[in-house]
PDB file of C-alpha atoms in Angstrom:
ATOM      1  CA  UNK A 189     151.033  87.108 142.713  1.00 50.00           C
ATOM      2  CA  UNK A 190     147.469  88.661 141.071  1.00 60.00           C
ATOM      3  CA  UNK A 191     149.337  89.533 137.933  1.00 73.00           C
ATOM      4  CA  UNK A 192     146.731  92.559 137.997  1.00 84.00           C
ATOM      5  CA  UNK A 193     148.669  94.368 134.918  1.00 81.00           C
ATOM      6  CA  UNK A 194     148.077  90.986 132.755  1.00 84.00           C
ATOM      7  CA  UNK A 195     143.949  91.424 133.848  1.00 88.00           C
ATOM      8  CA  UNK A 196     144.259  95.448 132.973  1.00 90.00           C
ATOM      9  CA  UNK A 197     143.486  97.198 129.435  1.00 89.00           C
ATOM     10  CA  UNK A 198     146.198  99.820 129.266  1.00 84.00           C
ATOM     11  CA  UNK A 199     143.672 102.197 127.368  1.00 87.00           C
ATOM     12  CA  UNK A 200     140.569 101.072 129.176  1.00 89.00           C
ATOM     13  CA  UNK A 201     139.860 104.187 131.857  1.00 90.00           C
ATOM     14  CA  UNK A 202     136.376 103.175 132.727  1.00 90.00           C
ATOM     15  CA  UNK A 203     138.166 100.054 133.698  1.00 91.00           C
ATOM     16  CA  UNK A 204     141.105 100.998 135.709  1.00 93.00           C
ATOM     17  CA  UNK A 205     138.618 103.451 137.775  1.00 92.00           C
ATOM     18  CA  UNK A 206     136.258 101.094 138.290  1.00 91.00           C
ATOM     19  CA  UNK A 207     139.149  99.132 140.160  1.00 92.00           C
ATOM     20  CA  UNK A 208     140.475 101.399 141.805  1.00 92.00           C
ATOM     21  CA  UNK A 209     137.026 101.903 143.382  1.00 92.00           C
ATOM     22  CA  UNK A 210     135.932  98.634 143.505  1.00 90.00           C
ATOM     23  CA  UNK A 211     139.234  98.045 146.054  1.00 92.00           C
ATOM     24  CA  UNK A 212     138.593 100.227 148.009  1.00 91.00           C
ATOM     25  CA  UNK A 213     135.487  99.074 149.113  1.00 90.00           C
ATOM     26  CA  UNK A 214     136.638  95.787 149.621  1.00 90.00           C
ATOM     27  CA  UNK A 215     138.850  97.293 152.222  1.00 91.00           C
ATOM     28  CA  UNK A 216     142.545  96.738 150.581  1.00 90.00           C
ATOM     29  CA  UNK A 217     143.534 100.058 149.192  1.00 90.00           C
ATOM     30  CA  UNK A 218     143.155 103.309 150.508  1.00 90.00           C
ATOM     31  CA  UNK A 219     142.183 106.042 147.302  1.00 90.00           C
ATOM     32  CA  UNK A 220     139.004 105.407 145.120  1.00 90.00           C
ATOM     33  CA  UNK A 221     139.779 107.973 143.064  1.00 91.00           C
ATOM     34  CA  UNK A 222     143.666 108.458 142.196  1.00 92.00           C
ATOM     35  CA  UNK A 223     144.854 110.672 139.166  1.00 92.00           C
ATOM     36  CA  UNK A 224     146.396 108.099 137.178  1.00 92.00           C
ATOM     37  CA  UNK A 225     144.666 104.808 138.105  1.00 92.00           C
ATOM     38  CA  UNK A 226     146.459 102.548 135.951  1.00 92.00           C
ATOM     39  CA  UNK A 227     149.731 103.343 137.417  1.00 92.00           C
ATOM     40  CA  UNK A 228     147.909 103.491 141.180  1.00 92.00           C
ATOM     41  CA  UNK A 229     146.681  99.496 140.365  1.00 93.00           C
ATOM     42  CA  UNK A 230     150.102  98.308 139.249  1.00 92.00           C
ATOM     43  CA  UNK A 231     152.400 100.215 142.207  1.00 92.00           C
ATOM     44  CA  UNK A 232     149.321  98.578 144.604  1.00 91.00           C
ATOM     45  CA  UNK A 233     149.508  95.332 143.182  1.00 89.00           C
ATOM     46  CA  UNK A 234     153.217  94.626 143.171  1.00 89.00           C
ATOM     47  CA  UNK A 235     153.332  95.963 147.016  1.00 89.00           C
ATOM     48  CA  UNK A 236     150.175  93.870 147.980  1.00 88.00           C
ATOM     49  CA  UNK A 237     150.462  91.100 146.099  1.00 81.00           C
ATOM     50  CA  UNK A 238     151.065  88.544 148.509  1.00 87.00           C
ATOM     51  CA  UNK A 239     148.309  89.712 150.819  1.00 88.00           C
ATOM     52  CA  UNK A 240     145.423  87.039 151.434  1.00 89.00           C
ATOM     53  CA  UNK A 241     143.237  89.467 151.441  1.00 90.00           C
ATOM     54  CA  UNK A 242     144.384  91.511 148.714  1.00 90.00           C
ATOM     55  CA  UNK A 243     144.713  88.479 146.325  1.00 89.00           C
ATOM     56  CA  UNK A 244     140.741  87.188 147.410  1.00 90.00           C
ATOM     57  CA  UNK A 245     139.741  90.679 146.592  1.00 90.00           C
ATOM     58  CA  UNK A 246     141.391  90.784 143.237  1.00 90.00           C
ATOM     59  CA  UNK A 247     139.919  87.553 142.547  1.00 90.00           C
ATOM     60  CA  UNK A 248     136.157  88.732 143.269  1.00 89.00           C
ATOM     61  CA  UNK A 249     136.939  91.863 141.451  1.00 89.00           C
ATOM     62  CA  UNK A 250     137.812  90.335 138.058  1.00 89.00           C
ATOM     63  CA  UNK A 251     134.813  88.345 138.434  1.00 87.00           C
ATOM     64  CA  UNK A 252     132.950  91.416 139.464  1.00 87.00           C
ATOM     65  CA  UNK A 253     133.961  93.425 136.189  1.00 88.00           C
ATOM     66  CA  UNK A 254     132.985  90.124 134.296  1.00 86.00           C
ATOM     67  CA  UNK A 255     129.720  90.102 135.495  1.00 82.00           C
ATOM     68  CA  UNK A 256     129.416  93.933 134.692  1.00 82.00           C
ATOM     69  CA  UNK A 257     130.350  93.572 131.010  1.00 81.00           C
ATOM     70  CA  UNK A 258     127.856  91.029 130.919  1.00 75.00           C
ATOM     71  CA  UNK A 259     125.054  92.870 132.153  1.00 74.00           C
ATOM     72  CA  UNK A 260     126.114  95.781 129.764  1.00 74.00           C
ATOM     73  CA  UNK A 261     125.927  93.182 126.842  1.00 70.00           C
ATOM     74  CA  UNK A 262     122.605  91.980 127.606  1.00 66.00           C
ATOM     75  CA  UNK A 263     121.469  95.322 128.346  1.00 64.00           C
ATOM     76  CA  UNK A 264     116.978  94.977 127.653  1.00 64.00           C
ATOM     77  CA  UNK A 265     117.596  91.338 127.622  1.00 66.00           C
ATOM     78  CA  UNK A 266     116.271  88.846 130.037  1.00 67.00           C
ATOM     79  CA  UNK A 267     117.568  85.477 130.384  1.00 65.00           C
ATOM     80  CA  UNK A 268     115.069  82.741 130.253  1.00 68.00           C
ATOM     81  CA  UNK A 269     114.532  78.469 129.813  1.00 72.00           C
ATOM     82  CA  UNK A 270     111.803  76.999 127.896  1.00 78.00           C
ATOM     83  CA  UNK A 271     111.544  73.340 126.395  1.00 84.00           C
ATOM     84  CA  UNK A 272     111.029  72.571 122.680  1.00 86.00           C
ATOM     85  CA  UNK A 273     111.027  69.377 121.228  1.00 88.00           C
ATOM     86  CA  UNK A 274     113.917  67.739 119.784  1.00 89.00           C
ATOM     87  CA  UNK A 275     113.049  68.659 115.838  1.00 91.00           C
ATOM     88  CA  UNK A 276     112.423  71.617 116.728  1.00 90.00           C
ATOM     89  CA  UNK A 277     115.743  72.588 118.136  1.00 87.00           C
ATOM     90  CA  UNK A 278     117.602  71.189 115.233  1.00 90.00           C
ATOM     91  CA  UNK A 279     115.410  73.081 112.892  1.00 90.00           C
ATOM     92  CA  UNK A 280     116.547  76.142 115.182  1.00 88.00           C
ATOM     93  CA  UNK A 281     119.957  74.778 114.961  1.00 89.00           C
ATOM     94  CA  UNK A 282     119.841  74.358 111.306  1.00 90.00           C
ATOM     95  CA  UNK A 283     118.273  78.097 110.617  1.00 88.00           C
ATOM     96  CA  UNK A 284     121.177  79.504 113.140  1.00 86.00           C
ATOM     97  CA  UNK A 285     123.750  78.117 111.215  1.00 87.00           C
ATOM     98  CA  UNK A 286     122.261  79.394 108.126  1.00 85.00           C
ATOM     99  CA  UNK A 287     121.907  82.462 109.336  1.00 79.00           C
ATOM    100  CA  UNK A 288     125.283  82.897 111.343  1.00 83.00           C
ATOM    101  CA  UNK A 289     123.554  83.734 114.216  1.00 78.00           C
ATOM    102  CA  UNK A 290     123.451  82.100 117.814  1.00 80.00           C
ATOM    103  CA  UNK A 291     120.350  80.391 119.041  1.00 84.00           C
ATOM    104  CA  UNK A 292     118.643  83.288 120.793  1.00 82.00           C
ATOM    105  CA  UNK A 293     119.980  85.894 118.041  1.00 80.00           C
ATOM    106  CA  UNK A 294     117.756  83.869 115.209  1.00 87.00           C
ATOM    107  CA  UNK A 295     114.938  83.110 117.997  1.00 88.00           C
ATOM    108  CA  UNK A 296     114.984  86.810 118.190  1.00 83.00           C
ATOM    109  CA  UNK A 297     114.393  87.308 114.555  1.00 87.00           C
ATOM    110  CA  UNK A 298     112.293  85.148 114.243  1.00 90.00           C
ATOM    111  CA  UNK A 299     110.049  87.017 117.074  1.00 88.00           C
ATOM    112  CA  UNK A 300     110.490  90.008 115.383  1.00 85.00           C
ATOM    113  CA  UNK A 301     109.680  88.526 112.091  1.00 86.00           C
ATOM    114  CA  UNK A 302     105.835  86.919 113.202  1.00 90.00           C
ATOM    115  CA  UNK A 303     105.359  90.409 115.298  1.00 88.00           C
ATOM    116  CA  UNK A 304     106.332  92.398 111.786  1.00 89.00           C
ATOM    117  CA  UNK A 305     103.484  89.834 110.262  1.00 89.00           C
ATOM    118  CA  UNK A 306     101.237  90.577 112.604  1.00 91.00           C
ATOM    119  CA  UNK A 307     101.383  93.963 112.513  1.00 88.00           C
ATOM    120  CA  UNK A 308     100.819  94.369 109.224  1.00 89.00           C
ATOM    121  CA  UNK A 309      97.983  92.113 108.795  1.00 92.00           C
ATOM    122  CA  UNK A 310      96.523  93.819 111.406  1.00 92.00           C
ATOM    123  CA  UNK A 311      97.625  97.074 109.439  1.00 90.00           C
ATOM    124  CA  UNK A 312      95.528  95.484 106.271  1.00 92.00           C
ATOM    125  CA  UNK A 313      92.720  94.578 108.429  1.00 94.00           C
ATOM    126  CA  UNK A 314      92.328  98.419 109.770  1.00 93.00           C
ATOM    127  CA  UNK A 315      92.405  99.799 106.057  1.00 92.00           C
ATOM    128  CA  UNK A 316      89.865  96.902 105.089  1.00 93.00           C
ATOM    129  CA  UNK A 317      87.660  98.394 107.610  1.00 93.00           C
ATOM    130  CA  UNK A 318      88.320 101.753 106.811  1.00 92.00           C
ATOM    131  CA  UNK A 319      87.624 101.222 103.188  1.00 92.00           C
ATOM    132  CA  UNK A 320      84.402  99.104 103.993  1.00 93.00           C
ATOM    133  CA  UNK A 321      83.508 102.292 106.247  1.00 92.00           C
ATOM    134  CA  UNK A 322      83.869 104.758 103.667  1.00 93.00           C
ATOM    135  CA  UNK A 323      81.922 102.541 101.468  1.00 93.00           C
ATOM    136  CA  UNK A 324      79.037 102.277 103.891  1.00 93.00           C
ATOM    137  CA  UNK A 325      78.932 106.094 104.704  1.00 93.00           C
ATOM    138  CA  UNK A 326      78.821 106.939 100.648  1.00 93.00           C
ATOM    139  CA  UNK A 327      76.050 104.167 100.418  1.00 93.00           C
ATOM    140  CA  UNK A 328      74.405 105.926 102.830  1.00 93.00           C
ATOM    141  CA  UNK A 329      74.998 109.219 101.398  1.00 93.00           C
ATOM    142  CA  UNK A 330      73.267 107.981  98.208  1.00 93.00           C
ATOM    143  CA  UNK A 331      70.571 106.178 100.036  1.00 91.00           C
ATOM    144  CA  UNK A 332      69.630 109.706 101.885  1.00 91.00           C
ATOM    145  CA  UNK A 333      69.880 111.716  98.371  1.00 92.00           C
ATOM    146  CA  UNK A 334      67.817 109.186  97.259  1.00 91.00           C
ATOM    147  CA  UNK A 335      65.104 109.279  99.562  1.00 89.00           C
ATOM    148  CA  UNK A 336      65.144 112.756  99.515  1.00 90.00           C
ATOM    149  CA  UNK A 337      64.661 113.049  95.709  1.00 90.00           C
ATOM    150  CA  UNK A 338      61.508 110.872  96.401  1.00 89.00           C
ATOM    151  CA  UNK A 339      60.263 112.720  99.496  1.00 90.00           C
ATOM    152  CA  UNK A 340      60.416 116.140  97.205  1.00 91.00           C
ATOM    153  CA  UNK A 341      58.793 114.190  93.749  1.00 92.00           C
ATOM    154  CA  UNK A 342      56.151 112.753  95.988  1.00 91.00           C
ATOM    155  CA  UNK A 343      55.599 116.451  97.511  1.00 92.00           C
ATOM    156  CA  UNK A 344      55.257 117.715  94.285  1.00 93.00           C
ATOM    157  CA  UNK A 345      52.811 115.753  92.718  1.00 94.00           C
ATOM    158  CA  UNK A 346      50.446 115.939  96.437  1.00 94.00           C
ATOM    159  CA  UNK A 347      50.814 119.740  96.065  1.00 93.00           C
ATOM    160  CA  UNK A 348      49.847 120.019  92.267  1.00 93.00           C
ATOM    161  CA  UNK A 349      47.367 117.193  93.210  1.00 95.00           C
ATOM    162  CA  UNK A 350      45.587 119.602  95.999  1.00 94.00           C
ATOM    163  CA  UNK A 351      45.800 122.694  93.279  1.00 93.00           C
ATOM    164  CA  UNK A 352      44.073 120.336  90.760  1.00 94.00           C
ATOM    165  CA  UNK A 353      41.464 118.957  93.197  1.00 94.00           C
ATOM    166  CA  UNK A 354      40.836 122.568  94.014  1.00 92.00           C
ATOM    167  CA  UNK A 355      40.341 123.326  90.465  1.00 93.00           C
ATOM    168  CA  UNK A 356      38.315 120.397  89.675  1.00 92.00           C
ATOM    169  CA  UNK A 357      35.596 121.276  92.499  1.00 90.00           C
ATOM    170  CA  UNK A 358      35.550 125.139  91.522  1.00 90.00           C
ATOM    171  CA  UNK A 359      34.795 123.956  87.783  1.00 89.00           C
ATOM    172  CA  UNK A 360      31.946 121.233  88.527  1.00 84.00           C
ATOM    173  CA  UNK A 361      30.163 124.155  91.151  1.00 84.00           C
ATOM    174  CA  UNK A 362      30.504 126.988  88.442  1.00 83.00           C
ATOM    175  CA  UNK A 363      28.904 124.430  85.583  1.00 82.00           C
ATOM    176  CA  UNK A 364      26.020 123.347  88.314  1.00 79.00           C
ATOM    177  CA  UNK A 365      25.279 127.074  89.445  1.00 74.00           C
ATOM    178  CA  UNK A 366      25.253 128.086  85.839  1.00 75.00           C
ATOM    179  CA  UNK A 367      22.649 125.345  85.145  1.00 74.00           C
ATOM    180  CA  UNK A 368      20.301 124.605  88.119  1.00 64.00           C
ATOM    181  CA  UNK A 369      21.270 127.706  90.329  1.00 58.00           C
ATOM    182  CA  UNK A 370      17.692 127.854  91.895  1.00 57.00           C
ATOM    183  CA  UNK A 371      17.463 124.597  92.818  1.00 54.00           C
ATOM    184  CA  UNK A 372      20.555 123.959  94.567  1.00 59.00           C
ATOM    185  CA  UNK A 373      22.237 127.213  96.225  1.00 64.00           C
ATOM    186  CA  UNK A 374      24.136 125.105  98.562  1.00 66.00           C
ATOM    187  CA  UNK A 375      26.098 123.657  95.969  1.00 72.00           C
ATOM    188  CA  UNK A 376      27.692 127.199  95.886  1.00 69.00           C
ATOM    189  CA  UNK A 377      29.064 127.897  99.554  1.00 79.00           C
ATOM    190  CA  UNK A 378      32.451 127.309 101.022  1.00 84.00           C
ATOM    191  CA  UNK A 379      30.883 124.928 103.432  1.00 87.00           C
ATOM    192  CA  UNK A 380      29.797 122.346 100.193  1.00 85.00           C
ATOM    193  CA  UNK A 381      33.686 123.122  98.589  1.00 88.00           C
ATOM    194  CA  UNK A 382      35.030 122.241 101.907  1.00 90.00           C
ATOM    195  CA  UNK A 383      32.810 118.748 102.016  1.00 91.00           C
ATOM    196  CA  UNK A 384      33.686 117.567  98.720  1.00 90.00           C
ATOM    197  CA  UNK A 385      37.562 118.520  99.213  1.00 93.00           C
ATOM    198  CA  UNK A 386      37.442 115.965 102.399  1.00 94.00           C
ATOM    199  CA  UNK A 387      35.421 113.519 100.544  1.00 93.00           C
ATOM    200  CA  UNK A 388      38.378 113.392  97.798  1.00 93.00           C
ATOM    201  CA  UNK A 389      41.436 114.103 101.070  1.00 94.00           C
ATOM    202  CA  UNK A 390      39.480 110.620 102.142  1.00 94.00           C
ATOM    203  CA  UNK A 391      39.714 108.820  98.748  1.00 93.00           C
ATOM    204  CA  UNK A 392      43.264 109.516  97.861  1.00 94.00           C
ATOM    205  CA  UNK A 393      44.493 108.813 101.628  1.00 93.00           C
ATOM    206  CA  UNK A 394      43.455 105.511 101.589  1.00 93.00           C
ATOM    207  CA  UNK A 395      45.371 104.869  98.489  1.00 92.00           C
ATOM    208  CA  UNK A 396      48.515 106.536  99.915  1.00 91.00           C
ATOM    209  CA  UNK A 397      48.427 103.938 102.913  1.00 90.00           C
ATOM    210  CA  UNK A 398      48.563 100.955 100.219  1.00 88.00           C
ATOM    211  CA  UNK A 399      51.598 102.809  99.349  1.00 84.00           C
ATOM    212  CA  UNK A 400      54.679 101.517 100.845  1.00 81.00           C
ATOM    213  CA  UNK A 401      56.954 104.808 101.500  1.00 77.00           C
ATOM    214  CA  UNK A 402      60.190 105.531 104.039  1.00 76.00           C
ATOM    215  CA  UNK A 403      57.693 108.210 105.377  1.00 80.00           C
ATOM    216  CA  UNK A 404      53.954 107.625 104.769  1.00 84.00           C
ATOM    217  CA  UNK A 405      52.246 110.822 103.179  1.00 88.00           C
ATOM    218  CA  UNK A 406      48.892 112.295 104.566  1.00 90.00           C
ATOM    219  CA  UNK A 407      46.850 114.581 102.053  1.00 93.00           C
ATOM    220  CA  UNK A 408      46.925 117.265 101.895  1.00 94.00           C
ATOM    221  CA  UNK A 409      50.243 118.005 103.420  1.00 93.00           C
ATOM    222  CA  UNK A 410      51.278 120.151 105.850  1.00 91.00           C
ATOM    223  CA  UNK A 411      50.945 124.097 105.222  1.00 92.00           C
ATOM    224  CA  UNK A 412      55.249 123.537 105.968  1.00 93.00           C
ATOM    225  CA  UNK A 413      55.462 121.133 103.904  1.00 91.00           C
ATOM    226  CA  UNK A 414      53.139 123.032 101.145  1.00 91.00           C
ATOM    227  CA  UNK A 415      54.641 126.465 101.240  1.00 92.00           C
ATOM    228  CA  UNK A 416      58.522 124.683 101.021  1.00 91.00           C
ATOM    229  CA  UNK A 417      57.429 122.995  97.882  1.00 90.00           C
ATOM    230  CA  UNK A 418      55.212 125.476  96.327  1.00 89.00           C
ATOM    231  CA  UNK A 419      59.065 127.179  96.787  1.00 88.00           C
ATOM    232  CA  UNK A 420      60.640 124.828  95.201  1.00 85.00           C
ATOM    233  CA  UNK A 421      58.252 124.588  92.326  1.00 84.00           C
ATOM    234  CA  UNK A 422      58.428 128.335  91.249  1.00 81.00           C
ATOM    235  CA  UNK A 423      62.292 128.305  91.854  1.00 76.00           C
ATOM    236  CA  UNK A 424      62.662 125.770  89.196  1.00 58.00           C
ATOM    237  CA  UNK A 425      60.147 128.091  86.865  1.00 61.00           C
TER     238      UNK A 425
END
């Protein structure tokens, strides 16, 4: 005798369908799906129980359901062997017992546990490098205000320098015409203002290339360059 209704949970439908199913593919009953299967298994089992085959399939089927409640236990789980040495499974032991836990339950947490520390290292590492790239891009944000505020002082002196120069060489031909106008007319012509203007361009570049600059300055500068600043100077007037 299979003593099926010993095997059976009276409240357990998934169970007694299951059955019911499960023998009837095996050949040894003849409705998979009755209306009350818990009182179908019972009025099968005491009119079949001395069958051969009916007892081998009973057999198989507890085992069956075993197996399935297994699987549903270790549902995302995979069973696997690995060797440790002999320490370190009684230090496993020892943090089990501690813990209340079975061997893979604490090998679990302690998976969980390094993967949790490396996550947030590698967390801290991300907003190290974040921070070090803000620092960089405001470091460069100062760097380029600061080389800007050069660039325009430098700008500014070249373009007063020019106005100056200008000056300068109006002043000395006025005080030569003035005195020795009939001896030296040239001295009076755009084409002698424009010679002595290169002379000084000539001077005061070669002492701009002994300067070391981010962007080396040619006098005079550009007319760009010149009518920007000349804006700038009169906006600050």
């Amino acid at each position: 005798m299979s003593e099926l209704y010993k095997w059976l949970k009276p409240n357990n439908i998934e169970q007694h369908r299951w059955a019911a199913d499960y023998l009837f593919r095996k050949n040894v009953s003849h409705n998979p799906d009755p209306p009350d299967p818990h009182h179908y298994l019972i009025t099968l089992d005491n009119s079949a129980s001395h069958d051969p085959a009916y007892i081998l399939a009973v057999r198989s089927m507890k085992a069956a359901w075993r197996q399935k409640k297994l699987r549903k236990k270790r549902n995302g789980k995979t069973e696997f062997s690995l060797t440790i040495g002999n320490e370190k499974k009684k230090k496993l032991n020892n943090l089990a017992k501690k813990k209340g836990k079975t061997l893979g339950e604490t090998l679990e947490e302690l998976i969980d546990d390094e993967a949790q520390r490396n996550d947030e290292l590698r967390n801290e590492i991300k907003r190290q490098k974040d921070l070090s790239s803000q620092s960089l891009e405001l470091a460069r944000g100062a760097h380029k205000r600061r080389v800007y505020e050069i660039e325009m002082y430098t700008n500014i002196l070249l373009c007063l320098l020019e106005d100056n120069l200008n000056k300068m060489i109006q002043y000395e031909m006025d005080a030569f015409k003035a005195n020795h106008s009939s001896i030296h007319e040239h001295i009076g012509t755009k084409e002698f203002k424009d010679e002595r203007f290169l002379s000084e361009s000539e001077t005061i570049n070669k002492a701009l290339k002994k300067v070391q600059s981010w962007a080396p300055k040619t006098f005079p500068l550009d007319i760009v360059t010149k009518l920007n600043t000349k804006q700038l100077i009169h906006k600050g007037e």
